[in-house]
mmCIF file of C-alpha atoms in Angstrom:
data_model
loop_
_atom_site.group_PDB
_atom_site.id
_atom_site.type_symbol
_atom_site.label_atom_id
_atom_site.label_comp_id
_atom_site.label_asym_id
_atom_site.label_seq_id
_atom_site.Cartn_x
_atom_site.Cartn_y
_atom_site.Cartn_z
ATOM 1 C CA GLY A 166 20.522 60.146 17.487
ATOM 2 C CA ALA A 167 18.349 61.817 20.296
ATOM 3 C CA GLY A 168 14.856 60.440 20.495
ATOM 4 C CA VAL A 169 11.848 62.453 21.644
ATOM 5 C CA SER A 170 12.222 64.111 25.068
ATOM 6 C CA GLN A 171 9.685 65.265 27.521
ATOM 7 C CA SER A 172 9.982 67.574 30.670
ATOM 8 C CA PRO A 173 9.526 67.242 33.470
ATOM 9 C CA SER A 174 9.480 63.439 33.993
ATOM 10 C CA ASN A 175 7.190 63.883 36.991
ATOM 11 C CA LYS A 176 5.070 66.762 38.077
ATOM 12 C CA VAL A 177 3.097 67.000 41.260
ATOM 13 C CA THR A 178 0.676 70.014 41.560
ATOM 14 C CA GLU A 179 -2.177 71.183 43.626
ATOM 15 C CA LYS A 180 -5.758 71.213 42.307
ATOM 16 C CA GLY A 181 -6.493 74.585 40.628
ATOM 17 C CA LYS A 182 -2.935 75.337 39.569
ATOM 18 C CA ASP A 183 -1.656 75.682 35.912
ATOM 19 C CA VAL A 184 0.931 73.252 34.473
ATOM 20 C CA GLU A 185 3.097 73.290 31.349
ATOM 21 C CA LEU A 186 4.505 70.141 29.860
ATOM 22 C CA ARG A 187 7.145 70.222 27.301
ATOM 23 C CA CYS A 188 8.039 68.007 24.276
ATOM 24 C CA ASP A 189 11.125 68.186 22.159
ATOM 25 C CA PRO A 190 10.545 66.061 19.019
ATOM 26 C CA ILE A 191 13.126 64.393 16.873
ATOM 27 C CA SER A 192 14.749 67.029 14.602
ATOM 28 C CA GLY A 193 13.164 66.978 11.298
ATOM 29 C CA HIS A 194 9.848 65.471 12.279
ATOM 30 C CA THR A 195 7.025 67.554 11.060
ATOM 31 C CA ALA A 196 4.249 65.649 12.840
ATOM 32 C CA LEU A 197 3.768 65.815 16.643
ATOM 33 C CA TYR A 198 1.093 64.176 18.796
ATOM 34 C CA TRP A 199 0.016 64.511 22.355
ATOM 35 C CA TYR A 200 -1.693 61.567 24.172
ATOM 36 C CA ARG A 201 -2.987 61.122 27.586
ATOM 37 C CA GLN A 202 -2.914 57.695 29.287
ATOM 38 C CA SER A 203 -4.427 56.998 32.672
ATOM 39 C CA LEU A 204 -3.419 54.252 34.741
ATOM 40 C CA GLY A 205 -3.799 50.810 32.868
ATOM 41 C CA GLN A 206 -5.734 52.601 30.149
ATOM 42 C CA GLY A 207 -5.282 53.056 26.378
ATOM 43 C CA LEU A 208 -3.818 56.259 24.513
ATOM 44 C CA GLU A 209 -6.238 59.096 24.700
ATOM 45 C CA PHE A 210 -5.445 61.350 21.644
ATOM 46 C CA LEU A 211 -5.371 65.025 22.539
ATOM 47 C CA ILE A 212 -3.926 67.028 19.669
ATOM 48 C CA TYR A 213 -1.971 66.576 16.468
ATOM 49 C CA PHE A 214 0.343 69.093 14.754
ATOM 50 C CA GLN A 215 1.247 68.342 11.144
ATOM 51 C CA GLY A 216 3.799 70.964 9.571
ATOM 52 C CA ASN A 217 2.155 74.359 8.924
ATOM 53 C CA SER A 218 -1.310 72.943 8.971
ATOM 54 C CA ALA A 219 -3.884 74.042 11.511
ATOM 55 C CA PRO A 220 -3.597 71.552 14.396
ATOM 56 C CA ASP A 221 -6.272 69.007 15.029
ATOM 57 C CA LYS A 222 -7.477 69.736 18.473
ATOM 58 C CA SER A 223 -10.465 67.397 18.400
ATOM 59 C CA GLY A 224 -9.173 65.375 21.365
ATOM 60 C CA LEU A 225 -8.687 68.046 23.896
ATOM 61 C CA PRO A 226 -11.045 67.217 26.687
ATOM 62 C CA SER A 227 -11.966 70.759 27.794
ATOM 63 C CA ASP A 228 -10.976 74.395 27.207
ATOM 64 C CA ARG A 229 -8.570 74.052 30.156
ATOM 65 C CA PHE A 230 -6.312 72.262 27.780
ATOM 66 C CA SER A 231 -4.255 73.965 25.029
ATOM 67 C CA ALA A 232 -1.120 73.334 23.125
ATOM 68 C CA GLU A 233 1.209 75.227 20.950
ATOM 69 C CA ARG A 234 4.011 74.204 18.682
ATOM 70 C CA THR A 235 6.752 76.998 18.211
ATOM 71 C CA GLY A 236 8.852 77.021 15.077
ATOM 72 C CA GLY A 237 7.578 73.663 14.041
ATOM 73 C CA SER A 238 9.599 72.034 16.733
ATOM 74 C CA VAL A 239 9.152 72.296 20.509
ATOM 75 C CA SER A 240 5.609 71.921 21.807
ATOM 76 C CA THR A 241 4.014 72.863 25.011
ATOM 77 C CA LEU A 242 0.735 71.385 26.380
ATOM 78 C CA THR A 243 -0.799 73.600 28.999
ATOM 79 C CA ILE A 244 -3.454 72.579 31.438
ATOM 80 C CA GLN A 245 -5.197 75.337 33.339
ATOM 81 C CA ARG A 246 -6.723 75.090 36.659
ATOM 82 C CA THR A 247 -5.755 71.391 36.973
ATOM 83 C CA GLN A 248 -8.345 68.928 38.285
ATOM 84 C CA GLN A 249 -7.569 65.531 40.054
ATOM 85 C CA GLU A 250 -9.028 63.669 36.836
ATOM 86 C CA ASP A 251 -6.107 65.438 34.954
ATOM 87 C CA SER A 252 -3.715 62.963 36.811
ATOM 88 C CA ALA A 253 -2.211 60.681 34.074
ATOM 89 C CA VAL A 254 0.863 60.258 32.074
ATOM 90 C CA TYR A 255 1.144 62.617 29.092
ATOM 91 C CA LEU A 256 3.019 61.118 26.001
ATOM 92 C CA CYS A 257 4.388 62.969 23.127
ATOM 93 C CA ALA A 258 5.101 61.515 19.790
ATOM 94 C CA SER A 259 6.695 62.586 16.606
ATOM 95 C CA SER A 260 7.075 61.316 13.009
ATOM 96 C CA ARG A 261 8.162 62.517 9.674
ATOM 97 C CA THR A 262 5.518 63.698 7.245
ATOM 98 C CA SER A 263 3.756 60.734 5.426
ATOM 99 C CA GLY A 264 4.832 61.477 1.891
ATOM 100 C CA GLY A 265 2.998 58.361 0.910
ATOM 101 C CA VAL A 266 4.567 56.039 3.179
ATOM 102 C CA TYR A 267 3.983 55.302 6.777
ATOM 103 C CA ASN A 268 6.252 56.961 9.111
ATOM 104 C CA GLU A 269 6.809 55.422 12.532
ATOM 105 C CA GLN A 270 5.685 57.451 15.504
ATOM 106 C CA PHE A 271 8.519 57.681 18.081
ATOM 107 C CA PHE A 272 7.225 58.255 21.749
ATOM 108 C CA GLY A 273 8.799 60.200 24.410
ATOM 109 C CA PRO A 274 8.994 58.607 27.967
ATOM 110 C CA GLY A 275 5.966 60.683 29.048
ATOM 111 C CA THR A 276 5.296 63.109 31.873
ATOM 112 C CA ARG A 277 3.552 61.735 34.869
ATOM 113 C CA LEU A 278 1.177 64.307 36.291
ATOM 114 C CA THR A 279 -0.337 64.046 39.640
ATOM 115 C CA VAL A 280 -2.885 66.602 40.750
ATOM 116 C CA LEU A 281 -3.379 66.523 44.589
ATOM 117 C CA GLN B 64 -15.717 55.724 11.325
ATOM 118 C CA GLN B 65 -12.471 56.787 12.603
ATOM 119 C CA GLN B 66 -12.610 54.201 15.297
ATOM 120 C CA VAL B 67 -10.390 51.121 15.580
ATOM 121 C CA LYS B 68 -11.858 48.437 17.844
ATOM 122 C CA GLN B 69 -9.594 45.970 19.831
ATOM 123 C CA SER B 70 -10.041 42.854 21.634
ATOM 124 C CA PRO B 71 -9.522 41.189 24.164
ATOM 125 C CA GLN B 72 -8.895 43.972 26.697
ATOM 126 C CA SER B 73 -6.541 41.619 28.614
ATOM 127 C CA LEU B 74 -5.023 38.315 27.864
ATOM 128 C CA ILE B 75 -3.178 35.731 30.008
ATOM 129 C CA VAL B 76 -1.148 33.152 28.125
ATOM 130 C CA GLN B 77 1.127 30.254 29.209
ATOM 131 C CA LYS B 78 4.774 30.333 28.246
ATOM 132 C CA GLY B 79 5.162 28.796 24.743
ATOM 133 C CA GLY B 80 1.664 29.335 23.773
ATOM 134 C CA ILE B 81 0.003 31.606 21.105
ATOM 135 C CA SER B 82 -1.171 35.089 21.934
ATOM 136 C CA ILE B 83 -3.896 36.473 19.545
ATOM 137 C CA ILE B 84 -5.100 39.921 19.699
ATOM 138 C CA ASN B 85 -7.950 41.073 17.224
ATOM 139 C CA CYS B 86 -8.724 44.456 15.677
ATOM 140 C CA ALA B 87 -11.440 45.790 13.385
ATOM 141 C CA TYR B 88 -11.903 49.171 11.648
ATOM 142 C CA GLU B 89 -14.650 50.707 9.440
ATOM 143 C CA ASN B 90 -12.855 53.451 7.452
ATOM 144 C CA THR B 91 -11.849 51.836 4.124
ATOM 145 C CA ALA B 92 -9.619 54.785 3.533
ATOM 146 C CA PHE B 93 -7.088 53.333 6.091
ATOM 147 C CA ASP B 94 -4.211 52.010 4.188
ATOM 148 C CA TYR B 95 -1.538 51.160 6.828
ATOM 149 C CA PHE B 96 -2.044 49.088 9.986
ATOM 150 C CA PRO B 97 0.885 49.160 12.604
ATOM 151 C CA TRP B 98 1.102 47.506 15.932
ATOM 152 C CA TYR B 99 2.710 49.119 19.028
ATOM 153 C CA GLN B 100 4.147 47.582 21.949
ATOM 154 C CA GLN B 101 4.274 49.341 25.450
ATOM 155 C CA PHE B 102 6.216 48.089 28.465
ATOM 156 C CA PRO B 103 5.344 49.517 31.791
ATOM 157 C CA GLY B 104 6.845 53.019 32.445
ATOM 158 C CA LYS B 105 7.805 53.421 28.713
ATOM 159 C CA GLY B 106 6.239 54.973 25.654
ATOM 160 C CA PRO B 107 4.845 52.681 23.053
ATOM 161 C CA ALA B 108 7.278 51.579 20.323
ATOM 162 C CA LEU B 109 6.438 50.134 16.733
ATOM 163 C CA LEU B 110 6.544 46.391 16.722
ATOM 164 C CA ILE B 111 5.288 45.457 13.172
ATOM 165 C CA ALA B 112 3.077 46.816 10.510
ATOM 166 C CA ILE B 113 1.126 45.787 7.484
ATOM 167 C CA ARG B 114 -0.303 47.195 4.328
ATOM 168 C CA PRO B 115 -3.708 45.975 3.118
ATOM 169 C CA ASP B 116 -2.355 44.669 -0.193
ATOM 170 C CA VAL B 117 -1.020 41.607 1.658
ATOM 171 C CA SER B 118 -2.863 39.153 3.867
ATOM 172 C CA GLU B 119 -0.022 38.171 6.137
ATOM 173 C CA LYS B 120 3.394 39.600 7.452
ATOM 174 C CA LYS B 121 5.554 37.815 9.729
ATOM 175 C CA GLU B 122 8.646 39.048 11.664
ATOM 176 C CA GLY B 123 10.113 36.482 13.948
ATOM 177 C CA ARG B 124 7.616 35.115 16.455
ATOM 178 C CA PHE B 125 5.149 37.994 15.510
ATOM 179 C CA THR B 126 2.700 37.667 12.604
ATOM 180 C CA ILE B 127 -0.074 40.042 11.400
ATOM 181 C CA SER B 128 -3.059 38.459 9.468
ATOM 182 C CA PHE B 129 -5.144 41.035 7.463
ATOM 183 C CA ASN B 130 -8.569 40.329 6.095
ATOM 184 C CA LYS B 131 -9.450 43.360 3.839
ATOM 185 C CA SER B 132 -12.964 42.210 3.046
ATOM 186 C CA ALA B 133 -13.947 41.851 6.720
ATOM 187 C CA LYS B 134 -11.961 44.934 7.808
ATOM 188 C CA GLN B 135 -10.193 42.995 10.459
ATOM 189 C CA PHE B 136 -6.666 42.357 11.322
ATOM 190 C CA SER B 137 -4.903 40.304 14.095
ATOM 191 C CA LEU B 138 -1.489 39.978 15.824
ATOM 192 C CA HIS B 139 -0.326 36.505 16.604
ATOM 193 C CA ILE B 140 2.573 35.952 18.989
ATOM 194 C CA MET B 141 3.936 32.380 18.734
ATOM 195 C CA ASP B 142 5.805 30.787 21.363
ATOM 196 C CA SER B 143 5.012 33.567 23.788
ATOM 197 C CA GLN B 144 7.447 34.479 26.364
ATOM 198 C CA PRO B 145 7.349 36.291 29.685
ATOM 199 C CA GLY B 146 9.316 39.082 27.997
ATOM 200 C CA ASP B 147 6.419 39.615 25.686
ATOM 201 C CA SER B 148 4.388 40.789 28.627
ATOM 202 C CA ALA B 149 3.148 44.227 27.627
ATOM 203 C CA THR B 150 0.335 46.373 26.432
ATOM 204 C CA TYR B 151 -0.320 45.987 22.586
ATOM 205 C CA PHE B 152 -1.952 48.618 20.608
ATOM 206 C CA CYS B 153 -3.282 48.092 17.041
ATOM 207 C CA ALA B 154 -3.538 51.347 14.919
ATOM 208 C CA ALA B 155 -4.668 52.447 11.463
ATOM 209 C CA SER B 156 -3.505 55.313 9.212
ATOM 210 C CA ARG B 157 -3.985 56.910 5.867
ATOM 211 C CA VAL B 158 -0.522 57.477 4.437
ATOM 212 C CA LYS B 159 -1.593 58.323 0.853
ATOM 213 C CA THR B 160 -3.074 61.737 2.038
ATOM 214 C CA SER B 161 -1.718 64.647 3.632
ATOM 215 C CA TYR B 162 -3.779 63.950 6.856
ATOM 216 C CA ASP B 163 -1.937 60.973 8.203
ATOM 217 C CA LYS B 164 -3.104 61.023 11.752
ATOM 218 C CA VAL B 165 -2.748 57.698 13.408
ATOM 219 C CA ILE B 166 -5.850 56.031 15.199
ATOM 220 C CA PHE B 167 -5.103 53.842 18.071
ATOM 221 C CA GLY B 168 -7.224 50.868 19.430
ATOM 222 C CA PRO B 169 -7.812 50.767 23.108
ATOM 223 C CA GLY B 170 -5.071 48.197 23.734
ATOM 224 C CA THR B 171 -4.584 44.706 25.014
ATOM 225 C CA SER B 172 -2.732 43.990 28.232
ATOM 226 C CA LEU B 173 -0.864 40.598 27.696
ATOM 227 C CA SER B 174 0.669 38.619 30.566
ATOM 228 C CA VAL B 175 2.763 35.554 29.711
ATOM 229 C CA ILE B 176 2.979 33.367 32.746
ATOM 230 C CA PRO B 177 6.032 30.848 33.194
#
């Protein structure tokens, strides 16, 4: 079946512009995560959606970052007034709800964002 | 309390050698410990995982050793191959609750040289 997809795969923008990154999770997966990965660095947690619960936004680095998940499926990460330090690969992952067992996170290929 | 520590940051191993990556956690509520492998330009993918009720899990050349009392776990890659060159992330999760957010370690970049 189809995996997690993300679009665009690459995005080049000018400093100060807004960008929207899209994630299509695997059908039926209730959990959705956004991570940021700078070159050669680890996975920086941004936000976690689990079913109908309020999202865990504790990783969002500033109020320029926001995310929503419509209908429990597609998610959009929005970065307003982009800065050069926002340049990174943005990864999305989804998984089934736990239900008492670990459910593997499936990652998308990422969106490489470059802010000039 | 939510943090997962990982070392070393980078590792270079000769082909055929043993690669060892160590992780530690503080929150005893964690009850599942997966390892993810990431190749350049790709998203991470689940490699192997362990629950704290066992001390070791082996899948092929990959083994997780788990020390519950020390709150430490490690990944051993036997007979390391150049194709194992990747970044490895340990992680921890609480699957017995409704809040099963996965906490990742900072990652280890492994290079296996011929």
